[in-house]
PDB file of C-alpha atoms in Angstrom:
ATOM      1  CA  MET A 172      36.164  27.183 -17.770  1.00 83.00           C
ATOM      2  CA  ASP A 173      38.367  26.465 -14.741  1.00 90.00           C
ATOM      3  CA  PRO A 174      36.225  25.231 -11.843  1.00 89.00           C
ATOM      4  CA  HIS A 175      38.593  26.842  -9.311  1.00 89.00           C
ATOM      5  CA  LEU A 176      37.912  30.232 -10.889  1.00 93.00           C
ATOM      6  CA  LEU A 177      34.209  29.518 -11.013  1.00 92.00           C
ATOM      7  CA  ARG A 178      34.179  28.534  -7.331  1.00 90.00           C
ATOM      8  CA  SER A 179      35.841  31.827  -6.414  1.00 94.00           C
ATOM      9  CA  PHE A 180      33.266  33.736  -8.465  1.00 94.00           C
ATOM     10  CA  VAL A 181      30.349  32.009  -6.713  1.00 93.00           C
ATOM     11  CA  ALA A 182      31.908  32.675  -3.298  1.00 94.00           C
ATOM     12  CA  VAL A 183      32.272  36.400  -4.030  1.00 95.00           C
ATOM     13  CA  VAL A 184      28.689  36.700  -5.271  1.00 95.00           C
ATOM     14  CA  GLU A 185      27.244  34.745  -2.335  1.00 92.00           C
ATOM     15  CA  ARG A 186      29.190  36.715   0.269  1.00 92.00           C
ATOM     16  CA  GLY A 187      29.178  40.093  -1.452  1.00 94.00           C
ATOM     17  CA  SER A 188      32.835  40.611  -0.629  1.00 93.00           C
ATOM     18  CA  PHE A 189      36.231  39.611  -2.003  1.00 94.00           C
ATOM     19  CA  SER A 190      37.715  39.415   1.493  1.00 93.00           C
ATOM     20  CA  ALA A 191      34.871  37.246   2.861  1.00 94.00           C
ATOM     21  CA  ALA A 192      35.146  34.929  -0.154  1.00 93.00           C
ATOM     22  CA  ALA A 193      38.920  34.650   0.334  1.00 93.00           C
ATOM     23  CA  GLN A 194      38.461  33.757   4.002  1.00 93.00           C
ATOM     24  CA  ALA A 195      35.847  31.102   3.164  1.00 92.00           C
ATOM     25  CA  LEU A 196      37.999  29.539   0.447  1.00 93.00           C
ATOM     26  CA  GLY A 197      41.339  29.761   2.277  1.00 93.00           C
ATOM     27  CA  TYR A 198      42.887  32.077  -0.331  1.00 93.00           C
ATOM     28  CA  THR A 199      44.321  35.567  -0.093  1.00 93.00           C
ATOM     29  CA  GLN A 200      42.135  38.419  -1.285  1.00 92.00           C
ATOM     30  CA  SER A 201      44.661  39.086  -4.050  1.00 93.00           C
ATOM     31  CA  ALA A 202      44.334  35.483  -5.267  1.00 93.00           C
ATOM     32  CA  VAL A 203      40.542  35.747  -5.425  1.00 93.00           C
ATOM     33  CA  SER A 204      40.820  39.012  -7.384  1.00 93.00           C
ATOM     34  CA  GLN A 205      43.183  37.294  -9.818  1.00 94.00           C
ATOM     35  CA  HIS A 206      40.715  34.386 -10.196  1.00 94.00           C
ATOM     36  CA  ILE A 207      37.875  36.760 -11.066  1.00 94.00           C
ATOM     37  CA  ALA A 208      40.063  38.673 -13.532  1.00 93.00           C
ATOM     38  CA  ALA A 209      41.126  35.433 -15.209  1.00 93.00           C
ATOM     39  CA  LEU A 210      37.510  34.230 -15.465  1.00 93.00           C
ATOM     40  CA  GLU A 211      36.382  37.547 -16.938  1.00 93.00           C
ATOM     41  CA  ALA A 212      39.246  37.389 -19.454  1.00 93.00           C
ATOM     42  CA  ASP A 213      38.290  33.814 -20.377  1.00 93.00           C
ATOM     43  CA  LEU A 214      34.622  34.713 -20.936  1.00 94.00           C
ATOM     44  CA  GLY A 215      35.330  38.089 -22.460  1.00 93.00           C
ATOM     45  CA  THR A 216      32.949  40.100 -20.286  1.00 94.00           C
ATOM     46  CA  PRO A 217      32.840  41.774 -16.850  1.00 94.00           C
ATOM     47  CA  LEU A 218      31.160  39.533 -14.299  1.00 95.00           C
ATOM     48  CA  LEU A 219      31.287  41.637 -11.126  1.00 94.00           C
ATOM     49  CA  ARG A 220      30.699  45.250 -10.155  1.00 93.00           C
ATOM     50  CA  ARG A 221      33.263  46.330  -7.598  1.00 86.00           C
ATOM     51  CA  ARG A 222      31.466  49.057  -5.609  1.00 84.00           C
ATOM     52  CA  PRO A 223      29.300  47.647  -4.195  1.00 92.00           C
ATOM     53  CA  VAL A 224      30.363  44.098  -5.040  1.00 93.00           C
ATOM     54  CA  GLY A 225      27.681  42.313  -7.035  1.00 93.00           C
ATOM     55  CA  PRO A 226      27.128  40.459 -10.304  1.00 94.00           C
ATOM     56  CA  THR A 227      26.712  42.239 -13.615  1.00 95.00           C
ATOM     57  CA  GLU A 228      23.992  41.044 -15.979  1.00 94.00           C
ATOM     58  CA  ALA A 229      26.484  38.543 -17.410  1.00 94.00           C
ATOM     59  CA  GLY A 230      27.453  37.538 -13.867  1.00 93.00           C
ATOM     60  CA  GLU A 231      23.833  36.869 -12.936  1.00 94.00           C
ATOM     61  CA  ARG A 232      23.481  34.691 -16.018  1.00 92.00           C
ATOM     62  CA  LEU A 233      26.664  32.810 -15.114  1.00 94.00           C
ATOM     63  CA  MET A 234      25.370  32.188 -11.594  1.00 92.00           C
ATOM     64  CA  GLU A 235      22.430  30.294 -13.099  1.00 90.00           C
ATOM     65  CA  HIS A 236      24.950  27.812 -14.516  1.00 90.00           C
ATOM     66  CA  ALA A 237      27.671  27.951 -11.877  1.00 91.00           C
ATOM     67  CA  ARG A 238      26.027  26.185  -8.945  1.00 86.00           C
ATOM     68  CA  PRO A 239      24.741  23.213 -11.013  1.00 85.00           C
ATOM     69  CA  LEU A 240      28.126  22.880 -12.727  1.00 88.00           C
ATOM     70  CA  LEU A 241      30.042  22.844  -9.452  1.00 87.00           C
ATOM     71  CA  LEU A 242      27.553  20.424  -7.935  1.00 84.00           C
ATOM     72  CA  ARG A 243      27.922  18.009 -10.856  1.00 84.00           C
ATOM     73  CA  LEU A 244      31.707  18.115 -10.486  1.00 86.00           C
ATOM     74  CA  GLU A 245      31.392  17.240  -6.778  1.00 84.00           C
ATOM     75  CA  ALA A 246      28.887  14.525  -7.678  1.00 81.00           C
ATOM     76  CA  ALA A 247      31.297  13.019 -10.224  1.00 85.00           C
ATOM     77  CA  ARG A 248      34.074  12.891  -7.639  1.00 83.00           C
ATOM     78  CA  ALA A 249      31.784  11.235  -5.071  1.00 81.00           C
ATOM     79  CA  ASP A 250      30.441   8.745  -7.638  1.00 80.00           C
ATOM     80  CA  LEU A 251      33.933   7.597  -8.557  1.00 82.00           C
ATOM     81  CA  ALA A 252      34.986   7.413  -4.907  1.00 79.00           C
ATOM     82  CA  ARG A 253      32.136   4.988  -4.207  1.00 75.00           C
ATOM     83  CA  LEU A 254      33.716   2.475  -6.598  1.00 76.00           C
ATOM     84  CA  THR A 255      36.821   1.978  -4.499  1.00 74.00           C
ATOM     85  CA  ARG A 256      36.234   3.024  -0.917  1.00 69.00           C
ATOM     86  CA  VAL A 257      35.547   0.546   1.855  1.00 64.00           C
ATOM     87  CA  ARG A 258      32.421   1.632   3.644  1.00 65.00           C
ATOM     88  CA  PRO A 259      32.328   1.524   7.454  1.00 63.00           C
ATOM     89  CA  ALA A 260      29.330  -0.002   9.202  1.00 81.00           C
ATOM     90  CA  ARG A 261      27.498   3.308   9.121  1.00 89.00           C
ATOM     91  CA  LEU A 262      24.403   4.717   7.435  1.00 94.00           C
ATOM     92  CA  THR A 263      23.931   8.472   7.022  1.00 96.00           C
ATOM     93  CA  LEU A 264      20.403   9.550   6.149  1.00 97.00           C
ATOM     94  CA  ALA A 265      19.526  13.071   5.012  1.00 97.00           C
ATOM     95  CA  CYS A 266      15.875  13.569   5.868  1.00 96.00           C
ATOM     96  CA  ALA A 267      13.450  16.381   5.124  1.00 95.00           C
ATOM     97  CA  PRO A 268      11.472  17.388   8.249  1.00 94.00           C
ATOM     98  CA  ALA A 269       8.171  16.089   6.854  1.00 93.00           C
ATOM     99  CA  ALA A 270       9.753  12.695   6.093  1.00 94.00           C
ATOM    100  CA  LEU A 271      10.775  12.087   9.717  1.00 92.00           C
ATOM    101  CA  THR A 272       7.784   9.862  10.477  1.00 92.00           C
ATOM    102  CA  PRO A 273       6.984   6.843  12.689  1.00 92.00           C
ATOM    103  CA  ALA A 274       7.255   4.647   9.579  1.00 93.00           C
ATOM    104  CA  LEU A 275      10.850   5.784   9.099  1.00 95.00           C
ATOM    105  CA  ALA A 276      11.654   5.258  12.780  1.00 96.00           C
ATOM    106  CA  ASP A 277      10.259   1.715  12.594  1.00 96.00           C
ATOM    107  CA  ALA A 278      12.233   0.976   9.412  1.00 96.00           C
ATOM    108  CA  LEU A 279      15.456   2.181  11.032  1.00 96.00           C
ATOM    109  CA  ALA A 280      14.742   0.067  14.119  1.00 96.00           C
ATOM    110  CA  GLY A 281      14.278  -3.019  11.956  1.00 95.00           C
ATOM    111  CA  LEU A 282      17.489  -2.263  10.088  1.00 94.00           C
ATOM    112  CA  ARG A 283      19.469  -1.949  13.318  1.00 92.00           C
ATOM    113  CA  ARG A 284      18.009  -5.200  14.664  1.00 94.00           C
ATOM    114  CA  ALA A 285      19.167  -6.958  11.492  1.00 92.00           C
ATOM    115  CA  ALA A 286      22.603  -5.320  11.669  1.00 91.00           C
ATOM    116  CA  PRO A 287      23.387  -4.658  15.359  1.00 90.00           C
ATOM    117  CA  GLY A 288      26.774  -3.119  14.612  1.00 90.00           C
ATOM    118  CA  LEU A 289      25.372  -0.529  12.216  1.00 93.00           C
ATOM    119  CA  ALA A 290      25.722   3.097  13.322  1.00 94.00           C
ATOM    120  CA  VAL A 291      22.953   5.364  12.022  1.00 95.00           C
ATOM    121  CA  GLU A 292      23.116   9.137  11.615  1.00 96.00           C
ATOM    122  CA  VAL A 293      20.003  11.129  10.698  1.00 97.00           C
ATOM    123  CA  ARG A 294      20.448  14.687   9.460  1.00 97.00           C
ATOM    124  CA  VAL A 295      17.334  16.852   9.127  1.00 96.00           C
ATOM    125  CA  LEU A 296      17.870  19.029   6.053  1.00 95.00           C
ATOM    126  CA  GLY A 297      15.870  20.960   3.507  1.00 92.00           C
ATOM    127  CA  ARG A 298      15.017  19.167   0.281  1.00 90.00           C
ATOM    128  CA  ASP A 299      17.689  20.634  -1.999  1.00 89.00           C
ATOM    129  CA  GLU A 300      20.371  20.307   0.659  1.00 92.00           C
ATOM    130  CA  ALA A 301      19.409  16.666   1.272  1.00 94.00           C
ATOM    131  CA  VAL A 302      19.740  15.838  -2.422  1.00 92.00           C
ATOM    132  CA  ARG A 303      23.102  17.616  -2.565  1.00 91.00           C
ATOM    133  CA  ALA A 304      24.278  15.584   0.430  1.00 94.00           C
ATOM    134  CA  VAL A 305      23.674  12.350  -1.475  1.00 94.00           C
ATOM    135  CA  LEU A 306      25.224  13.690  -4.667  1.00 91.00           C
ATOM    136  CA  THR A 307      28.403  14.766  -2.911  1.00 91.00           C
ATOM    137  CA  GLY A 308      28.735  11.646  -0.772  1.00 91.00           C
ATOM    138  CA  ALA A 309      27.915  13.379   2.532  1.00 93.00           C
ATOM    139  CA  ALA A 310      24.852  11.109   2.940  1.00 95.00           C
ATOM    140  CA  ASP A 311      24.068   7.576   1.782  1.00 95.00           C
ATOM    141  CA  LEU A 312      20.442   8.305   0.934  1.00 96.00           C
ATOM    142  CA  ALA A 313      17.873  11.048   1.322  1.00 97.00           C
ATOM    143  CA  LEU A 314      14.164  11.209   2.042  1.00 97.00           C
ATOM    144  CA  VAL A 315      12.652  14.325   0.492  1.00 95.00           C
ATOM    145  CA  THR A 316       9.104  15.620   0.281  1.00 94.00           C
ATOM    146  CA  GLY A 317       7.012  17.945  -1.838  1.00 91.00           C
ATOM    147  CA  ALA A 318       3.827  18.423  -3.835  1.00 91.00           C
ATOM    148  CA  ALA A 319       3.190  16.874  -7.232  1.00 89.00           C
ATOM    149  CA  ALA A 320       0.423  15.503  -9.418  1.00 88.00           C
ATOM    150  CA  PRO A 321      -0.273  11.830  -8.588  1.00 86.00           C
ATOM    151  CA  SER A 322       1.645  10.566 -11.625  1.00 78.00           C
ATOM    152  CA  ASP A 323       4.516  13.088 -11.599  1.00 85.00           C
ATOM    153  CA  PRO A 324       7.866  12.903  -9.797  1.00 85.00           C
ATOM    154  CA  LEU A 325       8.943  15.654  -7.427  1.00 86.00           C
ATOM    155  CA  PRO A 326      10.723  18.624  -9.019  1.00 81.00           C
ATOM    156  CA  LEU A 327      14.149  17.827  -7.593  1.00 81.00           C
ATOM    157  CA  PRO A 328      17.481  19.480  -8.398  1.00 72.00           C
ATOM    158  CA  ASP A 329      19.479  17.846 -11.172  1.00 69.00           C
ATOM    159  CA  ALA A 330      20.215  14.557  -9.439  1.00 59.00           C
ATOM    160  CA  GLY A 331      22.857  13.297 -11.845  1.00 70.00           C
ATOM    161  CA  PRO A 332      23.568   9.558 -11.501  1.00 77.00           C
ATOM    162  CA  MET A 333      21.023   9.026  -8.739  1.00 86.00           C
ATOM    163  CA  THR A 334      18.004   6.748  -8.335  1.00 91.00           C
ATOM    164  CA  THR A 335      14.681   8.055  -7.028  1.00 92.00           C
ATOM    165  CA  ARG A 336      11.745   6.012  -5.737  1.00 93.00           C
ATOM    166  CA  ALA A 337       8.395   6.969  -4.252  1.00 93.00           C
ATOM    167  CA  ALA A 338       8.120   5.957  -0.604  1.00 94.00           C
ATOM    168  CA  ALA A 339       4.762   7.417   0.464  1.00 92.00           C
ATOM    169  CA  GLU A 340       1.901   9.640  -0.667  1.00 91.00           C
ATOM    170  CA  GLU A 341      -0.696  11.590   1.276  1.00 90.00           C
ATOM    171  CA  PRO A 342      -3.276  14.160   0.199  1.00 91.00           C
ATOM    172  CA  LEU A 343      -1.939  17.701   0.139  1.00 94.00           C
ATOM    173  CA  ALA A 344      -3.358  19.964   2.832  1.00 95.00           C
ATOM    174  CA  VAL A 345      -3.251  23.625   3.800  1.00 97.00           C
ATOM    175  CA  LEU A 346      -2.253  24.436   7.366  1.00 97.00           C
ATOM    176  CA  LEU A 347      -4.546  27.105   8.832  1.00 97.00           C
ATOM    177  CA  PRO A 348      -4.881  28.716  12.251  1.00 97.00           C
ATOM    178  CA  ALA A 349      -7.575  26.907  14.224  1.00 96.00           C
ATOM    179  CA  SER A 350      -9.493  30.205  14.374  1.00 95.00           C
ATOM    180  CA  HIS A 351      -9.428  30.730  10.586  1.00 95.00           C
ATOM    181  CA  PRO A 352     -12.896  31.082   8.962  1.00 95.00           C
ATOM    182  CA  LEU A 353     -12.091  28.190   6.592  1.00 95.00           C
ATOM    183  CA  ALA A 354     -10.742  25.854   9.279  1.00 95.00           C
ATOM    184  CA  GLY A 355     -14.020  23.899   9.455  1.00 93.00           C
ATOM    185  CA  ARG A 356     -14.197  23.138   5.742  1.00 95.00           C
ATOM    186  CA  PRO A 357     -13.745  19.489   4.651  1.00 95.00           C
ATOM    187  CA  ALA A 358     -11.667  20.584   1.648  1.00 96.00           C
ATOM    188  CA  LEU A 359     -10.368  23.713  -0.096  1.00 95.00           C
ATOM    189  CA  ARG A 360      -9.532  24.749  -3.636  1.00 94.00           C
ATOM    190  CA  LEU A 361      -5.945  25.920  -3.819  1.00 93.00           C
ATOM    191  CA  THR A 362      -6.778  28.692  -6.292  1.00 91.00           C
ATOM    192  CA  ASP A 363      -9.224  30.204  -3.789  1.00 92.00           C
ATOM    193  CA  LEU A 364      -6.267  30.851  -1.469  1.00 94.00           C
ATOM    194  CA  ALA A 365      -3.957  32.477  -4.016  1.00 93.00           C
ATOM    195  CA  ASP A 366      -4.445  35.930  -2.455  1.00 93.00           C
ATOM    196  CA  ALA A 367      -4.156  34.753   1.159  1.00 95.00           C
ATOM    197  CA  ARG A 368      -1.151  35.447   3.370  1.00 95.00           C
ATOM    198  CA  TRP A 369       1.403  32.657   3.084  1.00 97.00           C
ATOM    199  CA  ILE A 370       4.584  31.603   4.832  1.00 97.00           C
ATOM    200  CA  ASP A 371       7.399  30.592   2.501  1.00 95.00           C
ATOM    201  CA  ALA A 372       9.086  27.685   4.295  1.00 95.00           C
ATOM    202  CA  PRO A 373      10.842  25.764   1.498  1.00 92.00           C
ATOM    203  CA  ASP A 374      12.789  23.497   3.870  1.00 93.00           C
ATOM    204  CA  THR A 375       9.722  22.561   5.940  1.00 94.00           C
ATOM    205  CA  ALA A 376       6.568  22.926   3.823  1.00 95.00           C
ATOM    206  CA  VAL A 377       5.834  22.925   0.078  1.00 93.00           C
ATOM    207  CA  PRO A 378       7.727  25.842  -1.529  1.00 92.00           C
ATOM    208  CA  LEU A 379       5.400  28.619  -2.681  1.00 93.00           C
ATOM    209  CA  ALA A 380       6.901  28.500  -6.166  1.00 90.00           C
ATOM    210  CA  GLU A 381       5.544  24.945  -6.482  1.00 87.00           C
ATOM    211  CA  LEU A 382       2.088  26.067  -5.357  1.00 89.00           C
ATOM    212  CA  ARG A 383       2.095  28.834  -7.955  1.00 90.00           C
ATOM    213  CA  ALA A 384       3.069  26.326 -10.624  1.00 87.00           C
ATOM    214  CA  ALA A 385       0.429  23.807  -9.507  1.00 83.00           C
ATOM    215  CA  ALA A 386      -2.348  26.393  -9.320  1.00 83.00           C
ATOM    216  CA  ARG A 387      -1.118  28.241 -12.423  1.00 83.00           C
ATOM    217  CA  SER A 388      -1.451  31.454 -10.485  1.00 83.00           C
ATOM    218  CA  ASP A 389       0.773  34.447  -9.760  1.00 84.00           C
ATOM    219  CA  GLY A 390      -0.468  34.635  -6.169  1.00 90.00           C
ATOM    220  CA  PHE A 391       0.785  32.788  -3.087  1.00 94.00           C
ATOM    221  CA  GLU A 392       2.957  35.692  -1.997  1.00 92.00           C
ATOM    222  CA  ALA A 393       5.028  35.275   1.148  1.00 94.00           C
ATOM    223  CA  GLN A 394       4.292  37.500   4.130  1.00 90.00           C
ATOM    224  CA  VAL A 395       6.884  35.694   6.221  1.00 95.00           C
ATOM    225  CA  THR A 396       9.904  33.623   5.174  1.00 96.00           C
ATOM    226  CA  TYR A 397      10.835  30.743   7.469  1.00 96.00           C
ATOM    227  CA  GLY A 398      14.274  29.262   6.901  1.00 91.00           C
ATOM    228  CA  GLY A 399      14.177  26.606   9.603  1.00 88.00           C
ATOM    229  CA  THR A 400      13.547  22.860   9.550  1.00 93.00           C
ATOM    230  CA  ASP A 401      11.555  22.746  12.808  1.00 94.00           C
ATOM    231  CA  LEU A 402       7.921  21.947  12.057  1.00 94.00           C
ATOM    232  CA  ARG A 403       6.846  23.218  15.466  1.00 94.00           C
ATOM    233  CA  GLY A 404       8.300  26.628  14.650  1.00 96.00           C
ATOM    234  CA  LEU A 405       6.310  26.714  11.420  1.00 96.00           C
ATOM    235  CA  GLY A 406       3.180  25.630  13.292  1.00 96.00           C
ATOM    236  CA  MET A 407       3.584  28.454  15.809  1.00 97.00           C
ATOM    237  CA  LEU A 408       3.829  31.019  13.008  1.00 97.00           C
ATOM    238  CA  VAL A 409       0.702  29.644  11.331  1.00 97.00           C
ATOM    239  CA  ALA A 410      -1.221  29.493  14.618  1.00 97.00           C
ATOM    240  CA  ALA A 411      -0.328  33.120  15.315  1.00 97.00           C
ATOM    241  CA  GLY A 412      -1.827  34.198  11.985  1.00 96.00           C
ATOM    242  CA  HIS A 413       1.360  35.059  10.104  1.00 97.00           C
ATOM    243  CA  GLY A 414       0.311  33.029   7.072  1.00 97.00           C
ATOM    244  CA  LEU A 415      -0.648  29.638   5.647  1.00 97.00           C
ATOM    245  CA  ALA A 416       1.530  26.701   4.622  1.00 97.00           C
ATOM    246  CA  ALA A 417       0.999  23.568   2.501  1.00 96.00           C
ATOM    247  CA  LEU A 418       2.036  20.126   3.726  1.00 93.00           C
ATOM    248  CA  ALA A 419       0.682  16.645   4.460  1.00 91.00           C
ATOM    249  CA  PRO A 420      -2.130  16.168   7.013  1.00 89.00           C
ATOM    250  CA  GLY A 421      -0.062  13.600   8.893  1.00 88.00           C
ATOM    251  CA  VAL A 422       2.784  16.090   9.256  1.00 87.00           C
ATOM    252  CA  ALA A 423       0.429  18.660  10.768  1.00 85.00           C
ATOM    253  CA  GLU A 424      -0.684  16.395  13.636  1.00 84.00           C
ATOM    254  CA  GLY A 425       0.363  17.804  16.965  1.00 83.00           C
ATOM    255  CA  LEU A 426       0.988  21.356  15.717  1.00 93.00           C
ATOM    256  CA  ALA A 427      -0.968  23.212  18.384  1.00 94.00           C
ATOM    257  CA  GLY A 428      -3.438  25.869  17.311  1.00 96.00           C
ATOM    258  CA  THR A 429      -3.584  24.744  13.686  1.00 97.00           C
ATOM    259  CA  VAL A 430      -5.895  22.755  11.428  1.00 96.00           C
ATOM    260  CA  ALA A 431      -4.926  20.949   8.203  1.00 95.00           C
ATOM    261  CA  VAL A 432      -7.600  21.083   5.484  1.00 96.00           C
ATOM    262  CA  ARG A 433      -7.253  18.870   2.413  1.00 95.00           C
ATOM    263  CA  VAL A 434      -6.776  20.428  -1.039  1.00 95.00           C
ATOM    264  CA  SER A 435      -9.546  19.251  -3.388  1.00 94.00           C
ATOM    265  CA  ALA A 436      -8.318  20.966  -6.574  1.00 92.00           C
ATOM    266  CA  PRO A 437      -6.034  20.851  -8.384  1.00 91.00           C
ATOM    267  CA  ARG A 438      -5.413  17.178  -7.711  1.00 90.00           C
ATOM    268  CA  LEU A 439      -2.133  17.077  -5.855  1.00 91.00           C
ATOM    269  CA  VAL A 440      -0.399  14.740  -3.426  1.00 92.00           C
ATOM    270  CA  HIS A 441       2.275  15.258  -0.806  1.00 93.00           C
ATOM    271  CA  ARG A 442       4.916  12.726  -1.815  1.00 93.00           C
ATOM    272  CA  THR A 443       7.961  11.346  -0.030  1.00 95.00           C
ATOM    273  CA  GLU A 444      10.730  10.154  -2.355  1.00 95.00           C
ATOM    274  CA  ILE A 445      13.938   8.262  -1.704  1.00 97.00           C
ATOM    275  CA  VAL A 446      17.135   9.440  -3.421  1.00 96.00           C
ATOM    276  CA  HIS A 447      20.189   7.196  -3.393  1.00 94.00           C
ATOM    277  CA  PRO A 448      23.244   6.334  -5.548  1.00 91.00           C
ATOM    278  CA  ARG A 449      22.880   3.979  -8.500  1.00 86.00           C
ATOM    279  CA  ASP A 450      24.750   1.188  -6.715  1.00 86.00           C
ATOM    280  CA  PRO A 451      23.809   1.543  -3.049  1.00 89.00           C
ATOM    281  CA  ASP A 452      25.417  -0.346  -0.193  1.00 88.00           C
ATOM    282  CA  GLU A 453      23.540  -3.138   1.551  1.00 90.00           C
ATOM    283  CA  PRO A 454      22.203  -0.971   4.447  1.00 93.00           C
ATOM    284  CA  VAL A 455      20.730   1.456   1.919  1.00 94.00           C
ATOM    285  CA  ARG A 456      19.113  -1.352  -0.060  1.00 94.00           C
ATOM    286  CA  ALA A 457      17.663  -2.807   3.144  1.00 95.00           C
ATOM    287  CA  LEU A 458      16.219   0.535   4.264  1.00 96.00           C
ATOM    288  CA  VAL A 459      14.746   1.221   0.816  1.00 96.00           C
ATOM    289  CA  ALA A 460      13.095  -2.212   0.864  1.00 95.00           C
ATOM    290  CA  ALA A 461      11.643  -1.545   4.311  1.00 95.00           C
ATOM    291  CA  LEU A 462      10.245   1.832   3.257  1.00 95.00           C
ATOM    292  CA  THR A 463       8.775   0.686  -0.040  1.00 93.00           C
ATOM    293  CA  GLY A 464       7.781  -2.908   0.743  1.00 82.00           C
TER     294      GLY A 464
END
């Protein structure tokens, strides 16, 4: 399966248009059409409906494989490039919003004192995007967050040749409006909130799919979807009564009009994990040591 053809297929499905995919990829529309025809001939089945443009059943199945395959190819290229390139005195950190804490700021300050010439770039990204940034070489390490049982790792995307380490754990909490009837409780059972209104904010709070899996419930339906990485924006939506969100109590501090109540069951933690290449550069090793020491 030619990855160039596969990349064209993914672009058409994501944009819903041959012309938009061609513009994004820098091809002509005719070239993209030829790529799709060649891929369909290779696989022996139609992959796209033309009017309106969208995946067939076989195309939907292929999309389940296509993104991970393309990501692993990019990861392989970046992994090999790390063997030979000379790294500038720069550290690029991809950081989930909930991982941008005073502890991280202090660790970065210590790193810069030890290496005064080191330039640091911090990019606030959602969890999956942060992991992809490390895999593809766009970032040197990532700090990602999520909910898990105390002994389980976070459910991350296929990280390929990456190393993950736990950096911090806090109890999991539910963010409620300060006026909510349950706001004064010392703790809450997650299953008791399955039918509540929720905000799906996968780049800022715990994704609702993870809550459903943890609670083994079909509830936790989203009333509002929040695609941002600004915690204050999420806090404003919760305070206004649009829905609940799950995160760490420490993350919720300072979100006006909200209260974070600890989850008592099931037993879950809000974990921060570090993701970095197998053979990290010295600045990465130093920052990992500062965050885990």
